Tab-separated table of C-alpha atoms in Angstrom:
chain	number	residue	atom	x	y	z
A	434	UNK	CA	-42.778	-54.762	31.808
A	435	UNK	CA	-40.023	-54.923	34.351
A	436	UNK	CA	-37.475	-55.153	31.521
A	437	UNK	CA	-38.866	-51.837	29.712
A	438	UNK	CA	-35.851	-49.406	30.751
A	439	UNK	CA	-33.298	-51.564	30.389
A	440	UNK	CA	-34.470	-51.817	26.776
A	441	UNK	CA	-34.858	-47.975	26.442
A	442	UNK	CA	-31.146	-47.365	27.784
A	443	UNK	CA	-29.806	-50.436	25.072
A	444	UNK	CA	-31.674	-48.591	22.759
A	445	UNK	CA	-30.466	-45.081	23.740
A	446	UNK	CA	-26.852	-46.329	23.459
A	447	UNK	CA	-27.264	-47.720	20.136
A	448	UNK	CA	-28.450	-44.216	18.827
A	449	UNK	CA	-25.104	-42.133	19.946
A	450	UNK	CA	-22.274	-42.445	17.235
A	451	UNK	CA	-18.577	-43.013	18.266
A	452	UNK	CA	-16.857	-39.772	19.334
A	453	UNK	CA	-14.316	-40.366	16.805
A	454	UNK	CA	-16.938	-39.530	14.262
A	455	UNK	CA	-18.803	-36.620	16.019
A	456	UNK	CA	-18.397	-33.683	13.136
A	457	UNK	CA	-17.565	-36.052	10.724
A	458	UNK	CA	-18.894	-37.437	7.211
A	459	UNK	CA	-18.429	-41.159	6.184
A	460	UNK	CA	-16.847	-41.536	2.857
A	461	UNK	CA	-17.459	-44.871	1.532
A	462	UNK	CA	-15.130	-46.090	-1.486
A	463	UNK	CA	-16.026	-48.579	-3.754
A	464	UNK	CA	-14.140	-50.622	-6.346
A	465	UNK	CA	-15.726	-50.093	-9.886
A	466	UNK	CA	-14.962	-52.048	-13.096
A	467	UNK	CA	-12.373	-49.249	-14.049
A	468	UNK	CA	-11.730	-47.464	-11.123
A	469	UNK	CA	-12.785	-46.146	-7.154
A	470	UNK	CA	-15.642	-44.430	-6.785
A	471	UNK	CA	-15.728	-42.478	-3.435
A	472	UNK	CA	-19.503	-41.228	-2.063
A	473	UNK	CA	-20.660	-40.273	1.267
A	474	UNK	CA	-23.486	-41.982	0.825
A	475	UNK	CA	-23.803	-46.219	1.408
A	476	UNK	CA	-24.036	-47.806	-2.166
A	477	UNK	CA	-26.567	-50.692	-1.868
A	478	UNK	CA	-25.870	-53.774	-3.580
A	479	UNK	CA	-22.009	-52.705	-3.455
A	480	UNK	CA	-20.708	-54.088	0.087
A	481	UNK	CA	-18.697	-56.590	-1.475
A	482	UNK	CA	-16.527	-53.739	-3.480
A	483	UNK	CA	-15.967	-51.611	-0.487
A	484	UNK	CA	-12.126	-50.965	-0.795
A	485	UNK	CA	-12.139	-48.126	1.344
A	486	UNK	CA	-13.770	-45.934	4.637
A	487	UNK	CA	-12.534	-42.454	5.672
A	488	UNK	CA	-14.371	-39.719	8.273
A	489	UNK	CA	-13.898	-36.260	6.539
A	490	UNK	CA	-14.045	-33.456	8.912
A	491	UNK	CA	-17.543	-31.801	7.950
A	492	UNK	CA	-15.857	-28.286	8.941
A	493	UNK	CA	-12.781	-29.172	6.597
A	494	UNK	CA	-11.885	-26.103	4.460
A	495	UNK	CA	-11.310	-28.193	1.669
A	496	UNK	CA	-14.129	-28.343	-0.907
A	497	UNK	CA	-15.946	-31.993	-0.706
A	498	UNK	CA	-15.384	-32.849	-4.441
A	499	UNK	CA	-11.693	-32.888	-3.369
A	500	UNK	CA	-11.671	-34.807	-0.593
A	501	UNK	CA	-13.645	-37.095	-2.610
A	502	UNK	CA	-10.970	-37.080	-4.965
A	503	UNK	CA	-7.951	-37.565	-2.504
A	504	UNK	CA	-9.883	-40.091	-0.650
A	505	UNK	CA	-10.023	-42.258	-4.108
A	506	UNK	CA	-6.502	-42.416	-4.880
A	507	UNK	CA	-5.520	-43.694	-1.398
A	508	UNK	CA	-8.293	-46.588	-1.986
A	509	UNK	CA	-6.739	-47.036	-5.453
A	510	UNK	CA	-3.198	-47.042	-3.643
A	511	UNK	CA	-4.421	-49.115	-0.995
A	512	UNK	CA	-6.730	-51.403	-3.966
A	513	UNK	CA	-2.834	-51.466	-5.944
A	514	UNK	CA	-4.642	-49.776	-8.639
């Protein structure tokens, strides 16, 4: 019992995300048989093609299906695709 708040503040840290990505959406980028594919959501059962990880600004003028697009030719570039 005596332990029971230093397991609620681990816990409580655990829950805050970095400030670097505060206002920001993952973009995860995966190598495909052909190509990248970039989502913003985790692909399960993908880990091991994971060629690329980028935080897009959520308040980014810039429509999402471009950033998605820019954000798979630097994991191609990166890939040497």
């Amino acid at each position: 019992m005596r332990y029971l708040p230093l397991a609620a503040l681990l816990l409580a840290g655990c829950s805050d995300e970095p400030p670097e990505a505060r206002g920001r959406e993952i973009v995860l980028c995966y190598r495909t048989l052909a190509e990248i594919d970039c989502r913003t959501a985790p692909d399960a059962g993908r880990e091991a093609q994971l060629v690329g990880v980028w935080l897009r600004p959520v308040n980014d003028p810039r429509s999402k299906a471009l950033w998605l697009a820019l954000a798979e030719r630097r994991a191609a570039a990166r890939a040497g695709r």
